[in-house]
Short mmCIF file of C-alpha atoms and ligand atoms in Angstrom, two decimals:
data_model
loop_
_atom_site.label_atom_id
_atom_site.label_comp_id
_atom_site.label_asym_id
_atom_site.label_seq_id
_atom_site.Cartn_x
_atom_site.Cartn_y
_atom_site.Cartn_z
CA UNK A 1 88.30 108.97 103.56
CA UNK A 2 90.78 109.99 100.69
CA UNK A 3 93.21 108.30 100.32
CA UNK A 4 96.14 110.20 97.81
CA UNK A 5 98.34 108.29 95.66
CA UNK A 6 99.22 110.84 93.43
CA UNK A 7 101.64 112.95 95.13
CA UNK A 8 103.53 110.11 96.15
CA UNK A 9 107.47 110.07 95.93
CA UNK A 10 106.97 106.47 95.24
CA UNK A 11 104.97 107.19 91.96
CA UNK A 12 106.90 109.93 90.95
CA UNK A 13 110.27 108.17 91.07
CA UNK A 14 109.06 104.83 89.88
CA UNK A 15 110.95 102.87 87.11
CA UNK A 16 108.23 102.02 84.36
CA UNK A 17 106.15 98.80 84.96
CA UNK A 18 105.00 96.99 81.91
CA UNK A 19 102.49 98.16 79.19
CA UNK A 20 99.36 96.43 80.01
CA UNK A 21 95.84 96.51 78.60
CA UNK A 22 92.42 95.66 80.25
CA UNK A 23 91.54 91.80 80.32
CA UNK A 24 88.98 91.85 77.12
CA UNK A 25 87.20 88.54 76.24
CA UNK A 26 86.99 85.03 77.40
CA UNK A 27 90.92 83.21 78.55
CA UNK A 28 91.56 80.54 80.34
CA UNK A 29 94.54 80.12 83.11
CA UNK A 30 95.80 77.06 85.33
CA UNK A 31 95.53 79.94 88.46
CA UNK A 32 94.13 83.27 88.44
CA UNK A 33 95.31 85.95 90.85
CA UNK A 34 92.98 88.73 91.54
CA UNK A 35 95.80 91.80 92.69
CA UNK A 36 98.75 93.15 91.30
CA UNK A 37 100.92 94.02 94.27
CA UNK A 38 103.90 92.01 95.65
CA UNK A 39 101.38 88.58 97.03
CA UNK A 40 100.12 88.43 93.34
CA UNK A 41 102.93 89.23 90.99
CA UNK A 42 105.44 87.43 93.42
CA UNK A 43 102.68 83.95 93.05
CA UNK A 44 102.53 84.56 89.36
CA UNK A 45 105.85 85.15 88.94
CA UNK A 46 106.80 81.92 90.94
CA UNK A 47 104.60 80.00 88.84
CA UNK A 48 105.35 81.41 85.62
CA UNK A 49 108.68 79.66 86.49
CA UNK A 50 107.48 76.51 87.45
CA UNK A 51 105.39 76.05 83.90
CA UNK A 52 102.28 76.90 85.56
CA UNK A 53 100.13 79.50 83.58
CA UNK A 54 99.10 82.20 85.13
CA UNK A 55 96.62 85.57 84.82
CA UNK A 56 97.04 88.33 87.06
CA UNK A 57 94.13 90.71 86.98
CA UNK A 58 94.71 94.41 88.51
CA UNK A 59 91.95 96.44 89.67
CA UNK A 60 93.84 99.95 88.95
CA UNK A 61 97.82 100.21 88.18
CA UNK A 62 100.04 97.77 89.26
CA UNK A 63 100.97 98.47 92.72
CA UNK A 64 97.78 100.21 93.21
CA UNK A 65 97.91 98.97 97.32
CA UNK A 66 99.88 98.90 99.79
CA UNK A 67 103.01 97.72 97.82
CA UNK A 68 103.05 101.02 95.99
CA UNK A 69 102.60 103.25 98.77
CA UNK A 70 104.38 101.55 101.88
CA UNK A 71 107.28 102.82 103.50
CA UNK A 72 110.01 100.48 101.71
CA UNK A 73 111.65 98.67 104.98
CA UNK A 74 112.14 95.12 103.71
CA UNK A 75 112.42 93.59 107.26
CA UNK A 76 112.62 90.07 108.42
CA UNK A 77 109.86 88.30 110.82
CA UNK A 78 106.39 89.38 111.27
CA UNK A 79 105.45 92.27 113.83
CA UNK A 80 104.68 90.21 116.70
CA UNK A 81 107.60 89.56 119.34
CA UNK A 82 108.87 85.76 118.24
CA UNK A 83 107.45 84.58 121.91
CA UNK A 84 104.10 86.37 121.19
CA UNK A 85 104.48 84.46 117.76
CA UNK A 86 104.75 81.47 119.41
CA UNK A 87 102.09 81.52 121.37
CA UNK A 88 99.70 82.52 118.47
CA UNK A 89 100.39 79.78 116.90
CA UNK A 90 101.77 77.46 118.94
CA UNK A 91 105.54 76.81 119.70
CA UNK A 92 106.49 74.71 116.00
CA UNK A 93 104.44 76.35 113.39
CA UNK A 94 105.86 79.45 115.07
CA UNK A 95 109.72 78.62 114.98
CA UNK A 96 108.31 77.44 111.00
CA UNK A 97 107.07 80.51 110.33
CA UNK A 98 109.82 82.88 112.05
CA UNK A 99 112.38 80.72 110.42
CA UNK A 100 110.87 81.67 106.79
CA UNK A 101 110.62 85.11 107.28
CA UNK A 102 113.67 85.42 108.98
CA UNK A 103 115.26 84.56 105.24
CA UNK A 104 112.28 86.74 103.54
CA UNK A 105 114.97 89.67 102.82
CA UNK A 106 117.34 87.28 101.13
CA UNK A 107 114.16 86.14 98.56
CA UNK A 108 113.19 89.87 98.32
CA UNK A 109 117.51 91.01 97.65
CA UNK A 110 118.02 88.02 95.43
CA UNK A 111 115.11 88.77 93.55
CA UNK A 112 116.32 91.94 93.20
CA UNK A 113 119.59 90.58 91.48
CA UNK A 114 118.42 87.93 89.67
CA UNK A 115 115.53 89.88 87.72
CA UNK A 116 117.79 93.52 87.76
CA UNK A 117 115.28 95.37 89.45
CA UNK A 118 116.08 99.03 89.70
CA UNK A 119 114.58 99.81 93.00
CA UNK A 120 117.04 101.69 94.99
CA UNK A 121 118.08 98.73 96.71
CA UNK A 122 120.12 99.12 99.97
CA UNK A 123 120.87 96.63 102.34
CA UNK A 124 122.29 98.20 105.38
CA UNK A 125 119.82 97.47 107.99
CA UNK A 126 117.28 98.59 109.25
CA UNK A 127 116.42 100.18 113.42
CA UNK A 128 114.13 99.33 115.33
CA UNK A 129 114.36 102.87 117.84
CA UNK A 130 113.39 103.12 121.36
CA UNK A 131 111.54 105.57 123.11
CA UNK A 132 111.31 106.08 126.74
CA UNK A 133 111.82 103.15 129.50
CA UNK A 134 108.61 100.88 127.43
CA UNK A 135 110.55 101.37 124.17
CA UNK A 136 113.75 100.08 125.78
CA UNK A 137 112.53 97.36 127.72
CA UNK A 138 110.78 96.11 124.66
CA UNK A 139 113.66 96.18 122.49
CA UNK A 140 115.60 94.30 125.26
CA UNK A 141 112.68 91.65 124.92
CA UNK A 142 112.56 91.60 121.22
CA UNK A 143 116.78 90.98 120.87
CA UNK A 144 116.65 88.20 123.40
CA UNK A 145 114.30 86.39 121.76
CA UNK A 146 115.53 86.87 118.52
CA UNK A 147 119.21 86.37 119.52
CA UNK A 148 117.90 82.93 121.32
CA UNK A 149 116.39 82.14 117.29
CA UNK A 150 120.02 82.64 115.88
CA UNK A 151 118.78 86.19 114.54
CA UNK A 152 122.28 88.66 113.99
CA UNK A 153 120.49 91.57 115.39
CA UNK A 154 122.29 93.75 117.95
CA UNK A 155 120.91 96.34 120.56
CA UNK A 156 122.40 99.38 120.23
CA UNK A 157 122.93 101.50 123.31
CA UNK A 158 122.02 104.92 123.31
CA UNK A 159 125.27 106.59 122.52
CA UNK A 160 125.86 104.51 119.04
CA UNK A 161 121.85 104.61 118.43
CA UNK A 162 121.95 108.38 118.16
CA UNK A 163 125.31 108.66 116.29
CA UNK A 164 123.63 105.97 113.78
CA UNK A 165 120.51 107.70 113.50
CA UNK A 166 121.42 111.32 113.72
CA UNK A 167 119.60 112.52 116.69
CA UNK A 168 119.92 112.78 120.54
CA UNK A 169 116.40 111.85 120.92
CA UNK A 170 116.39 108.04 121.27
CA UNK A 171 117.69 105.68 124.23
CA UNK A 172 118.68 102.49 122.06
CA UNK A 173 118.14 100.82 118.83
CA UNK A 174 117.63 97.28 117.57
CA UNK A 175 119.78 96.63 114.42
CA UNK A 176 118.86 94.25 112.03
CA UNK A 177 121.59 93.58 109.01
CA UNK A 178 119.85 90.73 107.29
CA UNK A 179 116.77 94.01 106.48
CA UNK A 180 117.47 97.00 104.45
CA UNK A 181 115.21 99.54 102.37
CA UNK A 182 113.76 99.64 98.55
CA UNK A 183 111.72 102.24 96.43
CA UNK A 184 108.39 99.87 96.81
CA UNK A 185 106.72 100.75 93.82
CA UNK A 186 109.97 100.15 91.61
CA UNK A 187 110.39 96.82 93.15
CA UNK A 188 106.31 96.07 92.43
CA UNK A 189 106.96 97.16 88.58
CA UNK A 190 109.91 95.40 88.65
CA UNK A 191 107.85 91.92 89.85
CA UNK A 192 105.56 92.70 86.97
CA UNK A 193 108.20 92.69 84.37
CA UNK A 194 109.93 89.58 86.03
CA UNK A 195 106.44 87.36 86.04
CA UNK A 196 106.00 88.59 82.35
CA UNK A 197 109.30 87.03 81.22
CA UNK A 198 108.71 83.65 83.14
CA UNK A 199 105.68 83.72 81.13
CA UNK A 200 102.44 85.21 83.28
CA UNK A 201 99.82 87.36 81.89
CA UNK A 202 99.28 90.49 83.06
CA UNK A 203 95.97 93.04 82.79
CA UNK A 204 95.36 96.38 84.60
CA UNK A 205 92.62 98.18 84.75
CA UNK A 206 90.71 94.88 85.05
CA UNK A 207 88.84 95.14 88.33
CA UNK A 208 86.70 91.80 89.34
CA UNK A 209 83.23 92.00 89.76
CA UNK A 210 82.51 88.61 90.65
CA UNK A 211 84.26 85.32 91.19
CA UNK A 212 82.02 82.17 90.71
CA UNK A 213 82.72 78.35 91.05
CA UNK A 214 81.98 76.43 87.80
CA UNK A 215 81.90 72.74 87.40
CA UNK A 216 85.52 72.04 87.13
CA UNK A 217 86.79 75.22 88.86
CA UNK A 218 86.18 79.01 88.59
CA UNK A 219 84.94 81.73 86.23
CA UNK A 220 86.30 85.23 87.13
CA UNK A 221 84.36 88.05 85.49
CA UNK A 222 86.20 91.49 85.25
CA UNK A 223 84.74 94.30 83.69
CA UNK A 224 85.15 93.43 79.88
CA UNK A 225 86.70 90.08 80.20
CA UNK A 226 86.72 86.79 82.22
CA UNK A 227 89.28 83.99 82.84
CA UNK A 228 88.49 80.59 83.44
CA UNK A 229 91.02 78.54 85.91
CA UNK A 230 91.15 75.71 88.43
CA UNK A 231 92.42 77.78 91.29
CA UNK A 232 92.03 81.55 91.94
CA UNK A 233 94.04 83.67 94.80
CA UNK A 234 92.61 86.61 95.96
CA UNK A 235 95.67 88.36 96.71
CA UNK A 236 94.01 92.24 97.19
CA UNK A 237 94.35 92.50 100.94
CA UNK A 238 93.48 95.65 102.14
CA UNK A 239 92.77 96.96 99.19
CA UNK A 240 90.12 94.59 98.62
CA UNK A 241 86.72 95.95 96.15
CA UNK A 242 84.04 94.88 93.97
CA UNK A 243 83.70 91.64 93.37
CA UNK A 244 85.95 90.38 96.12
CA UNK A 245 84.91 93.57 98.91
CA UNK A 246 84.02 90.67 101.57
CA UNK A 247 87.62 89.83 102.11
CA UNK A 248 88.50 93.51 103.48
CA UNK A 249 86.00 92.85 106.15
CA UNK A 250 88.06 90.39 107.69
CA UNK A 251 91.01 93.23 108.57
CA UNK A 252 91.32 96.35 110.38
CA UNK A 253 91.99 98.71 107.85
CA UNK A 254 94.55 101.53 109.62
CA UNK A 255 95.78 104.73 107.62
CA UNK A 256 99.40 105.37 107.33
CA UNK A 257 100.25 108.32 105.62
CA UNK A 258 103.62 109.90 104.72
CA UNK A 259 105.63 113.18 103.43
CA UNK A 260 108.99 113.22 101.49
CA UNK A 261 111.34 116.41 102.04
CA UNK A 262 113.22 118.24 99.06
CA UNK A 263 116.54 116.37 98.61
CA UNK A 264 118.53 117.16 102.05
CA UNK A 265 122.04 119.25 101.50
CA UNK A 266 125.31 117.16 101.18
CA UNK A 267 126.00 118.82 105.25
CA UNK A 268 122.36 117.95 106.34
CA UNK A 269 123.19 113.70 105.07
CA UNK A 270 126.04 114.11 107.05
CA UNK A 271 124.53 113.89 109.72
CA UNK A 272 121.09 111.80 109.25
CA UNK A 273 121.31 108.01 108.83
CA UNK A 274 124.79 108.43 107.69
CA UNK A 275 125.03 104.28 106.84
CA UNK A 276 121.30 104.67 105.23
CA UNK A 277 119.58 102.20 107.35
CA UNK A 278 115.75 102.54 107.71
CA UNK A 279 114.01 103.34 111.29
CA UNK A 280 111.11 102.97 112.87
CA UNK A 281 110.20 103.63 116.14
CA UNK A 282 108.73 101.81 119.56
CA UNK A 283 106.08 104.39 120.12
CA UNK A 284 102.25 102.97 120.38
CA UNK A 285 101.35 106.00 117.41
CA UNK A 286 104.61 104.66 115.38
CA UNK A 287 106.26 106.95 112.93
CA UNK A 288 108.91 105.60 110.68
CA UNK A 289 111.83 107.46 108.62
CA UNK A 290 114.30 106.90 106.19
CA UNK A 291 116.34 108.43 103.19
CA UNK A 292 115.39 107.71 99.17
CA UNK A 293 117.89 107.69 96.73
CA UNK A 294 118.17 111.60 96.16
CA UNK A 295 118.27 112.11 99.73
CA UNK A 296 114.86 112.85 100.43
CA UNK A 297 113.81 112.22 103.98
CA UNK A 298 110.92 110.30 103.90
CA UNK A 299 108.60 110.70 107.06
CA UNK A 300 105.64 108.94 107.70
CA UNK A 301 102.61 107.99 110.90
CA UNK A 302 100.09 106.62 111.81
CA UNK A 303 96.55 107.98 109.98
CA UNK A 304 94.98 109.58 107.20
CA UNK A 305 94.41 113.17 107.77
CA UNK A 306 97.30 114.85 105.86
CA UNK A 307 96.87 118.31 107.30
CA UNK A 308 97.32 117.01 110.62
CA UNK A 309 100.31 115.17 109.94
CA UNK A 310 101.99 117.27 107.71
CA UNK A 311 102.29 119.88 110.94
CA UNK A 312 102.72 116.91 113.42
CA UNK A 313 105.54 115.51 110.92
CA UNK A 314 107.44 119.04 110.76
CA UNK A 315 107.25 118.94 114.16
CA UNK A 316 108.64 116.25 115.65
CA UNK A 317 111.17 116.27 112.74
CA UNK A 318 112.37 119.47 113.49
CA UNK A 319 112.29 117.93 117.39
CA UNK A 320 114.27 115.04 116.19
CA UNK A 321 116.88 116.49 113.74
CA UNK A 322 117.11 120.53 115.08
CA UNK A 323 118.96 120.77 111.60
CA UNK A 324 115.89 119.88 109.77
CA UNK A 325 113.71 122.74 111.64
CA UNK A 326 113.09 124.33 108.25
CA UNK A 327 111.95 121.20 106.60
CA UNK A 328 109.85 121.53 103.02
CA UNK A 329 107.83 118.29 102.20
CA UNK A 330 107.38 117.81 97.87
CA UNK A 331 105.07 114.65 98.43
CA UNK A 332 102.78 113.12 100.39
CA UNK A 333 100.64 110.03 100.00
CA UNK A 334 98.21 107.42 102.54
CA UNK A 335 97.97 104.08 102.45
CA UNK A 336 95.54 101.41 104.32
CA UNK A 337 97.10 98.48 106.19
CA UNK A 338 95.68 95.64 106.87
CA UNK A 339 95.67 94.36 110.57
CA UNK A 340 94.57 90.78 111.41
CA UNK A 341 93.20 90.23 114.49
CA UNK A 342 96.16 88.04 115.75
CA UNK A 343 98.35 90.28 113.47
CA UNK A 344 99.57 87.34 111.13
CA UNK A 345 99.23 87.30 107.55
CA UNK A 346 96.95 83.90 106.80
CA UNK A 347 96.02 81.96 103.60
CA UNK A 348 93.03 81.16 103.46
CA UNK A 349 90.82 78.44 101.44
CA UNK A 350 87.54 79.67 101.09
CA UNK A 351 86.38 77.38 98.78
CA UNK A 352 88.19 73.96 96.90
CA UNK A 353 90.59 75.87 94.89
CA UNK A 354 89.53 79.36 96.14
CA UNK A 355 92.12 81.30 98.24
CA UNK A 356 93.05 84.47 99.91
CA UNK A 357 95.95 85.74 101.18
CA UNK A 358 96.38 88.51 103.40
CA UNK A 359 96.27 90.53 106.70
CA UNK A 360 100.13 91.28 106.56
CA UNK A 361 99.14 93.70 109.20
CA UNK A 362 102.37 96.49 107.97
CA UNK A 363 105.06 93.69 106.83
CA UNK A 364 104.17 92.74 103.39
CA UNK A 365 107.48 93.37 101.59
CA UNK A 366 109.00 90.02 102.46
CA UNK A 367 106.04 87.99 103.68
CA UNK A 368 104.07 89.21 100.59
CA UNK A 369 106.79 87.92 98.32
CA UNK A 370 107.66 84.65 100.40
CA UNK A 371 104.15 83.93 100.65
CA UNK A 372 104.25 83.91 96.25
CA UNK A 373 106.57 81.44 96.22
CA UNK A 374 105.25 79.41 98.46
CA UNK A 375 101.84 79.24 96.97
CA UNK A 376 103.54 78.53 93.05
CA UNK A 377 105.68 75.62 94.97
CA UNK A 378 102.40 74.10 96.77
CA UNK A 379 100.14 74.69 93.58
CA UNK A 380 102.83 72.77 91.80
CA UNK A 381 102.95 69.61 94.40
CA UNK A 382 106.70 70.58 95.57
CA UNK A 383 105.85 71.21 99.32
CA UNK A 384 103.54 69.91 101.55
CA UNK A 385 102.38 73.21 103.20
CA UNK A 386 102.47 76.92 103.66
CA UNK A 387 104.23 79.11 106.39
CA UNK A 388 101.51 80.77 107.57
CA UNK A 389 98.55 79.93 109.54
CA UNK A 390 95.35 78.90 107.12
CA UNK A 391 92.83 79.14 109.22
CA UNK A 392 89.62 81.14 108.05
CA UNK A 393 89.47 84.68 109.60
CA UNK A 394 86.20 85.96 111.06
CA UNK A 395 84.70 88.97 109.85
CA UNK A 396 85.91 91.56 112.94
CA UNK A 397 82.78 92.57 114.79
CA UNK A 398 82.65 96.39 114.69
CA UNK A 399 85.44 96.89 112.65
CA UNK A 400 84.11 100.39 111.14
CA UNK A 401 84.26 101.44 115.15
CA UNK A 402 87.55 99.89 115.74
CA UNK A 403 89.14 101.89 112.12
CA UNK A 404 87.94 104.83 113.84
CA UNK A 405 89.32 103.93 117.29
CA UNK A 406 92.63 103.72 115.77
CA UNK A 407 92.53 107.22 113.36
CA UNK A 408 91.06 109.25 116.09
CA UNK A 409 93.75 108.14 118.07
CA UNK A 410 96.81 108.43 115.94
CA UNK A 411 94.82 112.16 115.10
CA UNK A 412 94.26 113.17 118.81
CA UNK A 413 98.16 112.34 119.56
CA UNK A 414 99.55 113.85 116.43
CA UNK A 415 97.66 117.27 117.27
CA UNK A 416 98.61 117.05 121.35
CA UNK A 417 101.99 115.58 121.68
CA UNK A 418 104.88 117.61 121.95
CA UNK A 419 107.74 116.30 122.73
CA UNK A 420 106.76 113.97 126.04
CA UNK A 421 106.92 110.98 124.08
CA UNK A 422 110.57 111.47 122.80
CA UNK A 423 111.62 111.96 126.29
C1 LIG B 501 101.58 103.06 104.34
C2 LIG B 501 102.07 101.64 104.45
C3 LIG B 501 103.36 101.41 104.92
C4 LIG B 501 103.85 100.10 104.97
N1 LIG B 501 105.18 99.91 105.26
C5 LIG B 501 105.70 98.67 105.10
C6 LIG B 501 107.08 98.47 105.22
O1 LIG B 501 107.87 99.40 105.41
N2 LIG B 501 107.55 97.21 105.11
C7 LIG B 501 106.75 96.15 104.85
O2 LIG B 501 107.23 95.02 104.75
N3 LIG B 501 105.41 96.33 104.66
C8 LIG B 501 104.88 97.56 104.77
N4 LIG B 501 103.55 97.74 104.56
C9 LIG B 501 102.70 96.58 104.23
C10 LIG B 501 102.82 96.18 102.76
O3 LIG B 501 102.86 97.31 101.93
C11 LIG B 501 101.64 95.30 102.38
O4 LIG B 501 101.51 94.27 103.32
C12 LIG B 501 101.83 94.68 101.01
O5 LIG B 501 102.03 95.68 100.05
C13 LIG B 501 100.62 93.83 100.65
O6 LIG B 501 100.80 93.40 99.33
P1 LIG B 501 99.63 92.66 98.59
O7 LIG B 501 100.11 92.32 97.24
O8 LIG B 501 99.15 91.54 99.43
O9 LIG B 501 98.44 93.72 98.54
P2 LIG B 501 98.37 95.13 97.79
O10 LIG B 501 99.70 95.66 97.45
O11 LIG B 501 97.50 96.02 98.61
O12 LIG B 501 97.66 94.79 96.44
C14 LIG B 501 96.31 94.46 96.36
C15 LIG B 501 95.85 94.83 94.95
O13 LIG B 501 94.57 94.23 94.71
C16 LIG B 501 93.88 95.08 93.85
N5 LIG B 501 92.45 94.75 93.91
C17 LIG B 501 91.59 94.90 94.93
N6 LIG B 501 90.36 94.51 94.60
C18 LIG B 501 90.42 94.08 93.30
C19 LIG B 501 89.48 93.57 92.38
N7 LIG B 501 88.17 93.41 92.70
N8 LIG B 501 89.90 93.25 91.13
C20 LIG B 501 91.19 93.37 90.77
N9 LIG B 501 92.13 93.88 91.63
C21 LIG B 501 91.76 94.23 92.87
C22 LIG B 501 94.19 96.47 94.38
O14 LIG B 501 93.94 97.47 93.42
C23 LIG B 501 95.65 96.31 94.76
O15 LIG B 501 96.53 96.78 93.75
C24 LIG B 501 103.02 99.02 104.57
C25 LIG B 501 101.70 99.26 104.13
C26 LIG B 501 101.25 100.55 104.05
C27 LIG B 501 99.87 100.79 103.52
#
């Protein structure tokens, strides 16, 4: 399947990351992270503050993955429904884990500050936006149950959901202030300049071919070079290859691809998320939209066939906004998520001092970064545990059938509907 980074908004509009080189030669590290996308540079950077030295090795460019090519809401919480959280993983490491990522926005925004990371920052919230009777009910669910958790979020009824949004098609919305949108590349660059100045190293181009225990901890062989360290994170997700391909086996991987518009006329913002909040909608084949920064609307759905979504996406845009019928995309880029089987990201320790963190199953922004600083602060000894659940995933049993389940799906609804699920 191809997968196109290249004509993506994100990497044309992308503040500069660091000069790196290729890892060459023998080094040695207190922790070695294998990916450079938010899990990894967030970790390094997190140790780098905490004295801890640190080697991040990067397959491609940082922000390769998913953190380069993701759709930019940085939300709070994890996917699931906090009651279908809780009974994942059981009533108190759920409320531990909600309660984290609940304040994952205010790590990801102060981040932001503290490290002046040009990113087209905005925090005005993102929408959750219903569809039909499911999409409202569930949005009814989800605000309960967050409201109950002391979350500010506020269900819009249908009036001041299409005013917000721009369009008459949706019945509600679920706002969330403490969420708002960045360019996702820019913010990954702007990690890798942060964990540089706290002191982490940094090679790209450096994919590992193998990662092998040694008497007092690891040897990790890249291409040209090889770091020794006591603890490694595999932080690659589902971007996972080479030396560490086992790990993608573990996840669904599910295309998301998306298409950014020419800049929209002053008239046309008017009228389109006039506050500049991000949405994304109930639907089973989700879509997601938002604005960037020179008022390009960026579109985006589920799977990987861009022909198929590029006429789907002009479409149901034109459906959505009527003054959009005419709508000319300049970019447009896929990216693999990684789904979990119980939809939670989870650290794993594969081996003493071996780890690997993923399966942020499409919510990496702030989990990805919260999960960083965890790690540094329980490397270091200053907490007693992580967030997230650390039990060892399974490989999925026919996962290859279930990736296809999913893209011939999100294909076979993209070419039939019309408008019957905006209705
Ligand atoms: C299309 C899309 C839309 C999404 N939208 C959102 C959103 O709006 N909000 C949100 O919160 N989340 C979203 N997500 C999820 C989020 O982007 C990811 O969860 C997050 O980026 C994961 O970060 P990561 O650092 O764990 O992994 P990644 O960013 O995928 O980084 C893994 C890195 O590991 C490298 N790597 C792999 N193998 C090796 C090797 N052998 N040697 C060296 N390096 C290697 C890869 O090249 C890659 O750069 C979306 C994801 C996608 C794909």
């Amino acid at each position: 399947m191809a997968e196109r980074l290249c004509d993506s908004l994100w990497r044309a509009s992308a503040i500069a990351g660091p000069d790196l080189i290729p890892l060459q030669g023998s080094h040695n590290a207190q922790v070695v992270i294998v990916g450079g996308g938010f899990t990894g540079l967030s970790t390094a950077l997190h140790l780098g503050k905490l004295g801890i030295s640190v080697i991040v090795v990067e397959a491609h460019e940082i922000g390769f993955g998913g953190s380069g090519r993701n759709v930019g809401l940085a939300n709070a919480g994890v996917w699931l429904e906090p009651d279908q959280l809780d009974s994942a993983i059981g009533p108190e490491a759920g409320r531990t884990l909600y309660n984290t990522l609940a304040g994952a926005p205010n790590l990801v925004y102060a981040l932001i500050e503290e490290y002046d990371i040009q990113c087209e920052a905005v925090r005005n919230g993102t929408l959750h936006a219903g569809v039909g009777k499911q999409g409202l009910a569930q949005l009814q669910r989800r605000c309960e149950q967050m409201q109950t958790r002391g979350a500010p979020v506020q269900l819009l009824e249908s009036a001041e959901a299409q005013s917000r949004i721009g369009s008459s098609k949706f019945n509600s919305a679920l706002f969330d202030p403490r969420a708002g949108t960045i360019q996702p590349l820019s913010y990954a660059h702007g990690l890798a300049h942060a964990a540089i100045k706290e002191g982490a190293k940094l090679f790209d181009y450096s994919p590992v071919t193998s990662v092998q225990p040694t008497q007092d901890g690891w040897i990790v062989q890249t291409s040209h070079g090889e770091v020794r360290a006591e603890t490694v994170v595999l932080a690659t997700n589902a971007y996972s290859e080479h030396g560490v391909k086992e790990q993608a086996r573990k996840f669904v991987p599910i295309f998301y691809s998306q298409l950014a518009s020419k800049p929209l006329t002053s008239s046309q913002l008017e009228q389109i998320l006039p506050n500049r909040e991000g949405v994304w909608d109930t639907c089973t084949v989700m879509s997601s939209f938002r604005l960037d920064q020179q008022g390009r609307l960026v579109f985006g759905g589920m799977g990987g066939e861009g022909g198929v979504l590029a006429n789907w996406a002009s479409q149901r845009v034109s459906e959505l906004f009527p003054f959009l019928s005419n709508v000319e995309w300049d970019y447009s880029w896929t990216g693999q998520i990684a789904y979990s089987e119980d939809h939670l990201p989870h650290c794993q320790q594969l081996q003493r001092g071996l780890f690997s963190v993923a399966g942020y199953s499409g919510r990496g922004i702030g989990p990805g970064t919260m999960m960083g600083k965890e790690l540094a602060e329980w490397f270091a000894g200053k907490r007693e545990s992580l967030s997230v659940p650390t039990t060892i995933l399974r490989n999925i049993p026919l996962r290859e059938l279930k990736r296809l389940f999913y893209e011939v799906g999100a294909q076979t609804y993209h070419l039939g509907q019309k408008t019957h699920a905006l209705d």
